[in-house]
Amino acid sequence: MKDENFLKANNARSLWHPMTAPSDSLKNAPTIVTGAQGVRITDLDGHEVVDGVGGLWNVNLGYSCQPVKEAITAQLDRLPYYSIFRGTSNDCVIELAEELRAFFEPDGLSRAFFTSGGSDSVETALRLARQYHKIRGEAGRVKYLSLKKGYHGTHFGGASVNGNANFRTAYEPLLPGCHHIPAPYTYRNPFNETDPARLAQLCLAALEDEIAFQGAGTIAAFIMEPILGAGGVIPPHPSFMPGVEAICRKHGILLIADEVITAFGRTGAWTGSRLWGVKPDFCCTAKAITNGYFPFGAVMIAEGVAQVFESDASGKAAIGHGYTYSGHPVGAAAALACLAETKRLNVVENAAARGTQLYEGVQALMARHEVIGDVRGGHGLMTAIELVADRETKAPADKAVPARVQEVAYREGAMVRVSGPNIILSPPLILTAEDVDVILTALDAGFAAL
């Protein structure tokens, strides 16, 4: 490794970072992470902290998951790569598809299409949804519906169904035919409704209204996160996603569950769809499928959708889509080991217990710090703290405020993530009660420093 002075001096010289302005990296030196163990990361200066971000929602099993590391190493020696395009396959990807079929059986999902990551998975589901309708003779179903505040990656398809202007404005015009309805976000919504159950019904009514306006026969799919993640951890009322499913079924619209964040235990249930008792037509996964150790993803497909493709004799079901790294054997080996370890550790139980501890701890912080306007979470290890300049008006805090909280919290022993006016927490699912206390104490110091 190059020495400390070289790394600090050259970080922004030749490198552009995602999700920030190049000028920001030039002005503000990032934390340079050089090591990790368990649920802790260590920076270039030797400062060790609890990772309250879980990498980027994806390191569910922490940084010392030896079975996944060994699987990657062994597969690199045996078969480091081969394509699974028409005519070839590999043993790992076949085995993984069977394991995923069993894992997602309660969600009604039985086929896998492999990708390189979450954005790829969303793009795949959006494309296959349109193709499904064309196979069935409804070629006019090309539009997509989604939620404001939703996040679905960075490809043009995902950016088009994203519900946050930060990921859209600089890249417009995006795909035509993408329409958004209000999210069930009790703290801020156009209905000024604070009751979650009533808000869910208002949002469902808005969905019905948009379908009537667009024409059901023009809509291919509705895509949503079971719990909105990057948009600020917005859990809907339990009636909301089942209500969406019922409306989609009534109008022949496919339901895409974007579970890139929520699958594999983060919500305290094995999937977000299962948390709400919903069976989607497609489920987009990535992130925790390999514990973040290898770029990999999958779209899981419902039996009914699969039958439409597999029984077609017209040629319309030929899939003209895929990635060089679809079904990568090293990624598949990593996913097999990760899935086995995820089930062995039964991480949903710890995610639920530690998630409750974290959520209640943050609520206690809200009672002490006026800058906290809203706390959201309560379903596994997904928590957000929304910062305001004034609780009465809900005016967002200046962007320097969450940045200051993050800076002090890091110094006090915890890495947390800033997203707009929100502090977002998504730690590994294996963290202990003591680790949660470290995060809460560090945050308390951050808020006290304002």
Coordinates of C-alpha atoms in Angstrom, one line a residue:
M1 CA 0.0 0.0 0.0
K2 CA 1.2 3.5 -0.8
D3 CA 2.1 5.6 2.3
E4 CA -0.4 7.8 4.2
N5 CA 0.8 11.1 2.6
F6 CA 0.4 9.8 -0.9
L7 CA -3.2 8.5 -0.3
K8 CA -4.4 11.7 1.4
A9 CA -2.8 13.9 -1.2
N10 CA -4.1 12.0 -4.3
N11 CA -7.6 10.8 -3.3
A12 CA -9.4 13.4 -5.4
R13 CA -6.6 14.0 -8.0
S14 CA -7.5 11.2 -10.4
L15 CA -10.7 9.8 -8.7
W16 CA -14.3 10.9 -8.9
H17 CA -16.5 9.6 -6.1
P18 CA -20.1 8.5 -6.7
M19 CA -22.9 10.5 -5.2
T20 CA -21.0 13.7 -4.6
A21 CA -19.7 16.7 -6.5
P22 CA -16.0 16.3 -7.7
S23 CA -15.3 19.7 -6.1
D24 CA -16.5 18.4 -2.7
S25 CA -13.9 15.6 -2.7
L26 CA -11.3 18.2 -3.5
K27 CA -12.4 20.5 -0.6
N28 CA -13.2 17.8 2.0
A29 CA -11.0 14.9 2.5
P30 CA -12.9 11.6 2.8
T31 CA -12.4 9.0 5.5
I32 CA -9.9 6.5 3.9
V33 CA -10.9 3.0 5.2
T34 CA -8.0 0.6 5.1
G35 CA -9.2 -2.3 7.3
A36 CA -12.2 -4.0 8.8
Q37 CA -13.0 -6.7 11.3
G38 CA -16.3 -7.9 12.6
V39 CA -18.6 -4.9 12.6
R40 CA -15.8 -2.4 12.8
I41 CA -13.8 -0.4 10.2
T42 CA -10.4 1.1 10.6
D43 CA -9.2 4.2 8.8
L44 CA -5.8 5.3 7.5
D45 CA -5.0 7.0 10.8
G46 CA -5.7 3.8 12.8
H47 CA -9.1 5.1 14.2
E48 CA -11.5 2.2 14.7
V49 CA -15.3 2.6 14.8
V50 CA -18.5 0.6 14.7
D51 CA -19.9 0.7 11.1
G52 CA -23.4 2.0 11.5
V53 CA -23.8 2.0 7.8
G54 CA -23.1 -1.7 7.1
G55 CA -20.9 -0.8 4.1
L56 CA -23.8 0.5 2.0
W57 CA -26.7 -1.6 3.5
N58 CA -25.0 -4.7 2.2
V59 CA -22.5 -6.1 4.7
N60 CA -25.1 -8.0 6.8
L61 CA -22.7 -10.6 8.1
G62 CA -19.8 -8.2 8.9
Y63 CA -16.3 -8.0 7.6
S64 CA -15.0 -11.3 8.9
C65 CA -17.4 -13.8 7.3
Q66 CA -14.8 -16.5 6.5
P67 CA -17.1 -18.9 4.6
V68 CA -17.8 -16.3 2.0
K69 CA -14.1 -15.4 1.7
E70 CA -13.1 -19.0 1.4
A71 CA -15.8 -19.7 -1.2
I72 CA -14.5 -16.8 -3.4
T73 CA -10.9 -18.0 -3.1
A74 CA -11.7 -21.6 -3.9
Q75 CA -13.8 -20.6 -6.9
L76 CA -11.1 -18.3 -8.3
D77 CA -8.8 -21.3 -8.3
R78 CA -11.4 -23.6 -9.9
L79 CA -13.3 -21.5 -12.4
P80 CA -12.7 -17.8 -12.2
Y81 CA -15.2 -16.9 -15.0
Y82 CA -17.4 -18.2 -17.7
S83 CA -20.5 -16.8 -19.4
I84 CA -24.0 -18.2 -18.9
F85 CA -25.3 -16.7 -22.2
R86 CA -27.1 -19.2 -24.4
G87 CA -25.4 -22.5 -24.7
T88 CA -23.2 -22.4 -21.6
S89 CA -23.7 -22.5 -17.8
N90 CA -21.7 -23.3 -14.7
D91 CA -22.3 -25.5 -11.7
C92 CA -22.4 -22.8 -9.1
V93 CA -25.1 -20.8 -10.7
I94 CA -27.3 -23.8 -11.2
E95 CA -27.0 -24.7 -7.5
L96 CA -27.6 -21.1 -6.5
A97 CA -30.8 -20.9 -8.5
E98 CA -32.1 -23.9 -6.7
E99 CA -31.1 -22.5 -3.3
L100 CA -32.8 -19.2 -4.1
R101 CA -35.9 -20.9 -5.3
A102 CA -36.2 -22.6 -1.9
F103 CA -35.4 -19.4 0.0
F104 CA -38.0 -17.3 -1.9
E105 CA -40.7 -20.0 -2.1
P106 CA -42.8 -18.3 0.6
D107 CA -42.8 -15.2 -1.6
G108 CA -44.1 -17.2 -4.6
L109 CA -40.9 -16.7 -6.5
S110 CA -39.3 -19.7 -8.4
R111 CA -36.9 -18.5 -11.1
A112 CA -33.7 -16.5 -11.0
F113 CA -32.2 -14.1 -13.6
F114 CA -28.7 -13.1 -12.4
T115 CA -27.2 -9.6 -12.6
S116 CA -24.2 -7.6 -11.5
G117 CA -25.9 -5.6 -8.8
G118 CA -29.0 -3.7 -7.7
S119 CA -29.4 -1.2 -10.5
D120 CA -29.0 -4.1 -13.0
S121 CA -31.7 -6.0 -11.2
V122 CA -34.1 -3.1 -11.4
E123 CA -33.4 -2.6 -15.1
T124 CA -33.9 -6.3 -15.7
A125 CA -37.3 -6.4 -13.9
L126 CA -38.5 -3.3 -15.7
R127 CA -37.6 -4.8 -19.1
L128 CA -39.0 -8.2 -18.4
A129 CA -42.3 -6.6 -17.2
R130 CA -42.8 -5.0 -20.6
Q131 CA -41.8 -8.2 -22.4
Y132 CA -44.3 -10.2 -20.4
H133 CA -47.2 -8.0 -21.6
K134 CA -46.0 -8.2 -25.2
I135 CA -45.9 -12.0 -25.0
R136 CA -49.5 -11.9 -23.8
G137 CA -50.6 -9.6 -26.6
E138 CA -50.9 -6.4 -24.6
A139 CA -48.1 -4.4 -26.2
G140 CA -49.6 -1.1 -25.1
R141 CA -48.6 -1.8 -21.4
V142 CA -45.3 0.1 -21.4
K143 CA -45.7 2.6 -18.5
Y144 CA -44.4 2.3 -14.9
L145 CA -45.7 3.6 -11.6
S146 CA -43.7 4.1 -8.5
L147 CA -43.5 6.1 -5.3
K148 CA -42.1 9.6 -4.7
K149 CA -39.2 9.2 -2.3
G150 CA -38.4 5.8 -3.7
Y151 CA -34.9 4.8 -4.8
H152 CA -34.3 2.3 -7.6
G153 CA -30.7 2.7 -8.6
T154 CA -28.9 4.7 -11.3
H155 CA -29.5 3.2 -14.7
F156 CA -31.9 5.2 -16.9
G157 CA -34.7 2.8 -16.1
G158 CA -34.1 3.1 -12.4
A159 CA -33.5 6.8 -12.5
S160 CA -36.8 7.2 -14.4
V161 CA -38.8 5.4 -11.7
N162 CA -36.8 7.0 -8.9
G163 CA -38.9 9.4 -6.8
N164 CA -36.2 11.8 -5.7
A165 CA -35.2 14.8 -7.8
N166 CA -31.5 14.5 -6.7
F167 CA -31.2 11.4 -8.9
R168 CA -33.2 12.7 -11.8
T169 CA -32.8 16.4 -12.6
A170 CA -29.3 16.5 -13.9
Y171 CA -30.0 13.5 -16.3
E172 CA -33.4 14.5 -17.8
P173 CA -35.1 13.8 -20.0
L174 CA -35.5 10.3 -18.7
L175 CA -37.8 7.5 -19.9
P176 CA -41.3 8.7 -20.9
G177 CA -44.2 7.0 -19.2
C178 CA -42.9 6.9 -15.6
H179 CA -45.4 8.3 -13.1
H180 CA -45.2 8.7 -9.4
I181 CA -47.7 8.7 -6.5
P182 CA -47.2 10.1 -3.0
A183 CA -45.3 7.9 -0.6
P184 CA -46.9 6.9 2.8
Y185 CA -44.5 9.3 4.6
T186 CA -46.3 10.4 7.7
Y187 CA -43.9 13.3 8.5
R188 CA -44.2 15.0 5.1
N189 CA -47.0 14.3 2.7
P190 CA -49.4 16.4 0.5
F191 CA -52.4 15.3 2.5
N192 CA -51.0 16.7 5.8
E193 CA -52.0 13.3 7.3
T194 CA -50.2 12.0 10.3
D195 CA -52.2 8.8 10.9
P196 CA -50.3 6.0 9.1
A197 CA -53.4 3.9 8.4
R198 CA -55.4 6.9 6.9
L199 CA -52.3 8.0 5.0
A200 CA -52.0 4.5 3.5
Q201 CA -55.6 4.7 2.2
L202 CA -55.0 8.1 0.7
C203 CA -52.0 7.0 -1.1
L204 CA -53.8 3.9 -2.4
A205 CA -56.6 6.1 -3.6
A206 CA -54.0 8.3 -5.4
L207 CA -52.7 5.1 -7.0
E208 CA -56.2 4.1 -8.2
D209 CA -56.7 7.7 -9.5
E210 CA -53.4 7.6 -11.5
I211 CA -54.2 4.2 -13.0
A212 CA -57.6 5.6 -14.1
F213 CA -55.9 8.7 -15.5
Q214 CA -53.2 6.8 -17.4
G215 CA -55.4 3.9 -18.4
A216 CA -54.8 0.5 -16.8
G217 CA -54.1 -1.0 -20.3
T218 CA -51.1 1.3 -20.7
I219 CA -49.3 0.3 -17.4
A220 CA -46.7 -2.5 -17.3
A221 CA -45.7 -2.5 -13.6
F222 CA -45.7 -0.8 -10.3
I223 CA -42.3 -0.8 -8.5
M224 CA -41.7 -0.1 -4.8
E225 CA -39.4 -0.9 -1.9
P226 CA -41.3 -2.7 0.9
I227 CA -39.6 -0.1 3.2
L228 CA -38.2 2.9 1.4
G229 CA -34.5 3.0 2.2
A230 CA -32.3 5.7 0.7
G231 CA -35.3 8.1 0.6
G232 CA -35.1 8.2 4.4
V233 CA -36.3 4.8 5.9
I234 CA -40.0 5.2 5.4
P235 CA -41.9 2.2 6.6
P236 CA -45.5 2.1 5.3
H237 CA -48.5 1.1 7.3
P238 CA -49.0 -2.7 7.2
S239 CA -52.0 -2.2 5.0
F240 CA -50.2 -0.3 2.2
M241 CA -48.2 -2.9 0.3
P242 CA -51.0 -5.5 0.4
G243 CA -53.3 -2.7 -0.9
V244 CA -50.9 -2.0 -3.7
E245 CA -50.8 -5.7 -4.6
A246 CA -54.6 -5.9 -4.7
I247 CA -54.9 -2.9 -6.9
C248 CA -52.2 -4.2 -9.3
R249 CA -53.9 -7.6 -9.5
K250 CA -57.3 -5.9 -10.2
H251 CA -55.8 -4.0 -13.2
G252 CA -53.4 -6.6 -14.6
I253 CA -50.3 -4.6 -13.5
L254 CA -47.2 -6.4 -12.4
L255 CA -45.8 -5.7 -9.0
I256 CA -42.0 -5.4 -8.7
A257 CA -40.6 -5.5 -5.2
D258 CA -37.3 -3.7 -5.0
E259 CA -35.7 -5.7 -2.2
V260 CA -32.1 -4.8 -3.0
I261 CA -31.9 -3.4 0.6
T262 CA -34.6 -5.4 2.4
A263 CA -34.0 -9.0 1.3
F264 CA -32.1 -11.5 3.4
G265 CA -33.2 -10.4 6.9
R266 CA -32.6 -6.6 7.3
T267 CA -36.3 -5.9 8.2
G268 CA -36.4 -8.6 10.8
A269 CA -38.2 -10.8 8.2
W270 CA -36.4 -12.8 5.5
T271 CA -37.8 -10.4 2.9
G272 CA -39.7 -7.2 2.9
S273 CA -42.5 -8.7 0.9
R274 CA -42.9 -11.4 3.5
L275 CA -42.9 -8.8 6.2
W276 CA -46.1 -7.4 4.7
G277 CA -47.6 -10.7 3.5
V278 CA -47.2 -9.8 -0.2
K279 CA -46.3 -12.0 -3.2
P280 CA -44.8 -9.9 -5.9
D281 CA -44.3 -10.8 -9.6
F282 CA -40.6 -9.8 -9.5
C283 CA -38.2 -9.3 -6.7
C284 CA -35.0 -7.3 -7.2
T285 CA -32.0 -8.4 -5.0
A286 CA -28.3 -7.7 -4.7
K287 CA -26.2 -6.2 -1.8
A288 CA -26.5 -8.7 1.0
I289 CA -26.7 -11.7 -1.4
T290 CA -22.8 -11.9 -1.3
N291 CA -22.4 -9.8 1.9
G292 CA -20.9 -7.1 -0.3
Y293 CA -17.8 -9.2 -1.0
F294 CA -18.6 -9.6 -4.7
P295 CA -20.7 -7.5 -7.1
F296 CA -23.7 -9.7 -7.8
G297 CA -27.5 -9.6 -7.9
A298 CA -30.6 -11.5 -9.0
V299 CA -34.2 -10.9 -10.1
M300 CA -36.5 -13.5 -8.7
I301 CA -39.6 -14.2 -10.8
A302 CA -43.0 -15.5 -9.9
E303 CA -44.3 -18.8 -11.2
G304 CA -47.1 -17.2 -13.1
V305 CA -44.8 -14.9 -14.9
A306 CA -42.4 -17.7 -15.6
Q307 CA -45.1 -19.8 -17.2
V308 CA -46.0 -17.1 -19.6
F309 CA -42.3 -16.9 -20.8
E310 CA -41.7 -20.7 -20.8
S311 CA -44.9 -21.7 -22.6
D312 CA -44.5 -19.1 -25.4
A313 CA -44.2 -20.6 -28.9
S314 CA -44.1 -17.4 -30.9
G315 CA -40.5 -16.4 -30.2
K316 CA -41.6 -13.2 -28.3
A317 CA -40.2 -14.7 -25.1
A318 CA -36.6 -14.7 -26.3
I319 CA -34.8 -12.6 -23.7
G320 CA -32.6 -10.0 -25.5
H321 CA -31.1 -8.8 -22.2
G322 CA -28.2 -9.8 -19.9
Y323 CA -24.9 -8.8 -18.6
T324 CA -21.3 -10.1 -19.2
Y325 CA -21.2 -10.9 -15.5
S326 CA -24.7 -12.4 -15.2
G327 CA -24.3 -15.7 -13.2
H328 CA -20.6 -15.0 -12.6
P329 CA -19.3 -18.3 -11.0
V330 CA -17.3 -16.4 -8.3
G331 CA -20.3 -14.4 -7.4
A332 CA -22.5 -17.4 -7.4
A333 CA -20.1 -19.3 -5.1
A334 CA -20.0 -16.2 -2.8
A335 CA -23.8 -16.1 -2.8
L336 CA -24.1 -19.8 -2.0
A337 CA -21.8 -19.5 1.0
C338 CA -23.4 -16.2 2.1
L339 CA -27.0 -17.6 2.0
A340 CA -25.9 -20.7 4.0
E341 CA -24.3 -18.6 6.6
T342 CA -27.2 -16.1 6.7
K343 CA -29.6 -19.0 7.4
R344 CA -27.3 -20.7 9.9
L345 CA -27.0 -17.5 12.0
N346 CA -30.7 -16.9 11.6
V347 CA -29.9 -13.2 11.4
V348 CA -33.5 -12.1 11.3
E349 CA -33.8 -12.6 15.1
N350 CA -30.8 -10.4 15.9
A351 CA -31.9 -7.9 13.3
A352 CA -35.3 -7.6 15.0
A353 CA -33.9 -7.4 18.5
R354 CA -31.1 -5.0 17.8
G355 CA -33.3 -3.0 15.5
T356 CA -35.8 -2.5 18.4
Q357 CA -32.9 -1.4 20.7
L358 CA -31.6 1.0 18.1
Y359 CA -35.0 2.5 17.3
E360 CA -35.9 3.0 20.9
G361 CA -32.5 4.5 21.7
V362 CA -32.9 7.0 18.9
Q363 CA -36.3 7.9 20.1
A364 CA -34.8 8.6 23.5
L365 CA -32.2 10.9 21.7
M366 CA -35.1 12.8 20.1
A367 CA -36.5 13.6 23.6
R368 CA -33.2 15.3 24.4
H369 CA -32.3 17.0 21.2
E370 CA -34.6 19.6 19.5
V371 CA -32.8 19.2 16.2
I372 CA -34.4 15.8 15.7
G373 CA -37.7 16.3 14.0
D374 CA -38.6 12.7 13.2
V375 CA -37.4 9.2 13.9
R376 CA -38.3 6.3 11.6
G377 CA -37.7 2.6 11.9
G378 CA -39.0 -0.2 14.0
H379 CA -38.6 -2.9 11.5
G380 CA -35.2 -4.6 11.8
L381 CA -32.0 -2.7 11.4
M382 CA -33.3 0.3 9.3
T383 CA -33.5 3.6 11.2
A384 CA -33.5 7.2 10.1
I385 CA -33.2 10.4 12.1
E386 CA -34.6 13.5 10.2
L387 CA -33.0 16.8 11.4
V388 CA -34.9 20.1 11.3
A389 CA -34.2 23.7 12.0
D390 CA -37.5 24.1 13.7
R391 CA -39.9 21.3 14.9
E392 CA -42.9 23.5 14.6
T393 CA -42.4 24.3 10.9
K394 CA -40.5 21.1 10.0
A395 CA -38.0 23.3 8.1
P396 CA -35.1 21.0 7.2
A397 CA -31.8 21.6 9.0
D398 CA -29.0 23.2 7.0
K399 CA -26.8 20.6 5.3
A400 CA -23.9 21.5 7.6
V401 CA -25.9 20.2 10.6
P402 CA -26.0 16.5 9.7
A403 CA -22.5 16.7 8.5
R404 CA -21.4 18.0 11.9
V405 CA -23.3 15.2 13.6
Q406 CA -21.6 12.6 11.4
E407 CA -18.1 14.1 12.0
V408 CA -18.5 14.1 15.8
A409 CA -20.1 10.7 15.9
Y410 CA -17.2 9.2 13.9
R411 CA -14.7 10.7 16.3
E412 CA -16.7 9.2 19.2
G413 CA -16.7 5.7 17.7
A414 CA -19.4 5.2 15.0
M415 CA -19.7 5.7 11.3
V416 CA -23.2 7.0 10.3
R417 CA -24.5 8.1 6.9
V418 CA -25.9 11.4 5.9
S419 CA -28.6 11.5 3.2
G420 CA -30.1 15.0 2.8
P421 CA -31.4 16.1 6.2
N422 CA -31.4 12.5 7.4
I423 CA -28.9 10.4 9.5
I424 CA -29.4 6.8 8.2
L425 CA -28.4 3.7 10.2
S426 CA -28.1 0.3 8.5
P427 CA -25.5 -1.6 10.5
P428 CA -24.5 -5.3 10.0
L429 CA -27.2 -7.7 11.2
I430 CA -24.7 -9.4 13.5
L431 CA -23.9 -6.4 15.8
T432 CA -24.3 -6.8 19.5
A433 CA -26.2 -4.8 22.1
E434 CA -22.9 -3.2 23.1
D435 CA -22.3 -2.2 19.5
V436 CA -25.7 -0.5 19.4
D437 CA -24.8 1.4 22.6
V438 CA -21.6 2.6 21.0
I439 CA -23.7 4.0 18.0
L440 CA -26.2 5.7 20.3
T441 CA -23.5 7.2 22.5
A442 CA -21.6 8.5 19.5
L443 CA -24.8 10.1 18.1
D444 CA -25.6 11.7 21.4
A445 CA -22.2 13.3 21.4
G446 CA -22.9 14.5 17.8
F447 CA -26.2 16.1 18.6
A448 CA -24.8 17.7 21.8
A449 CA -22.0 19.3 19.7
L450 CA -24.4 21.4 17.6

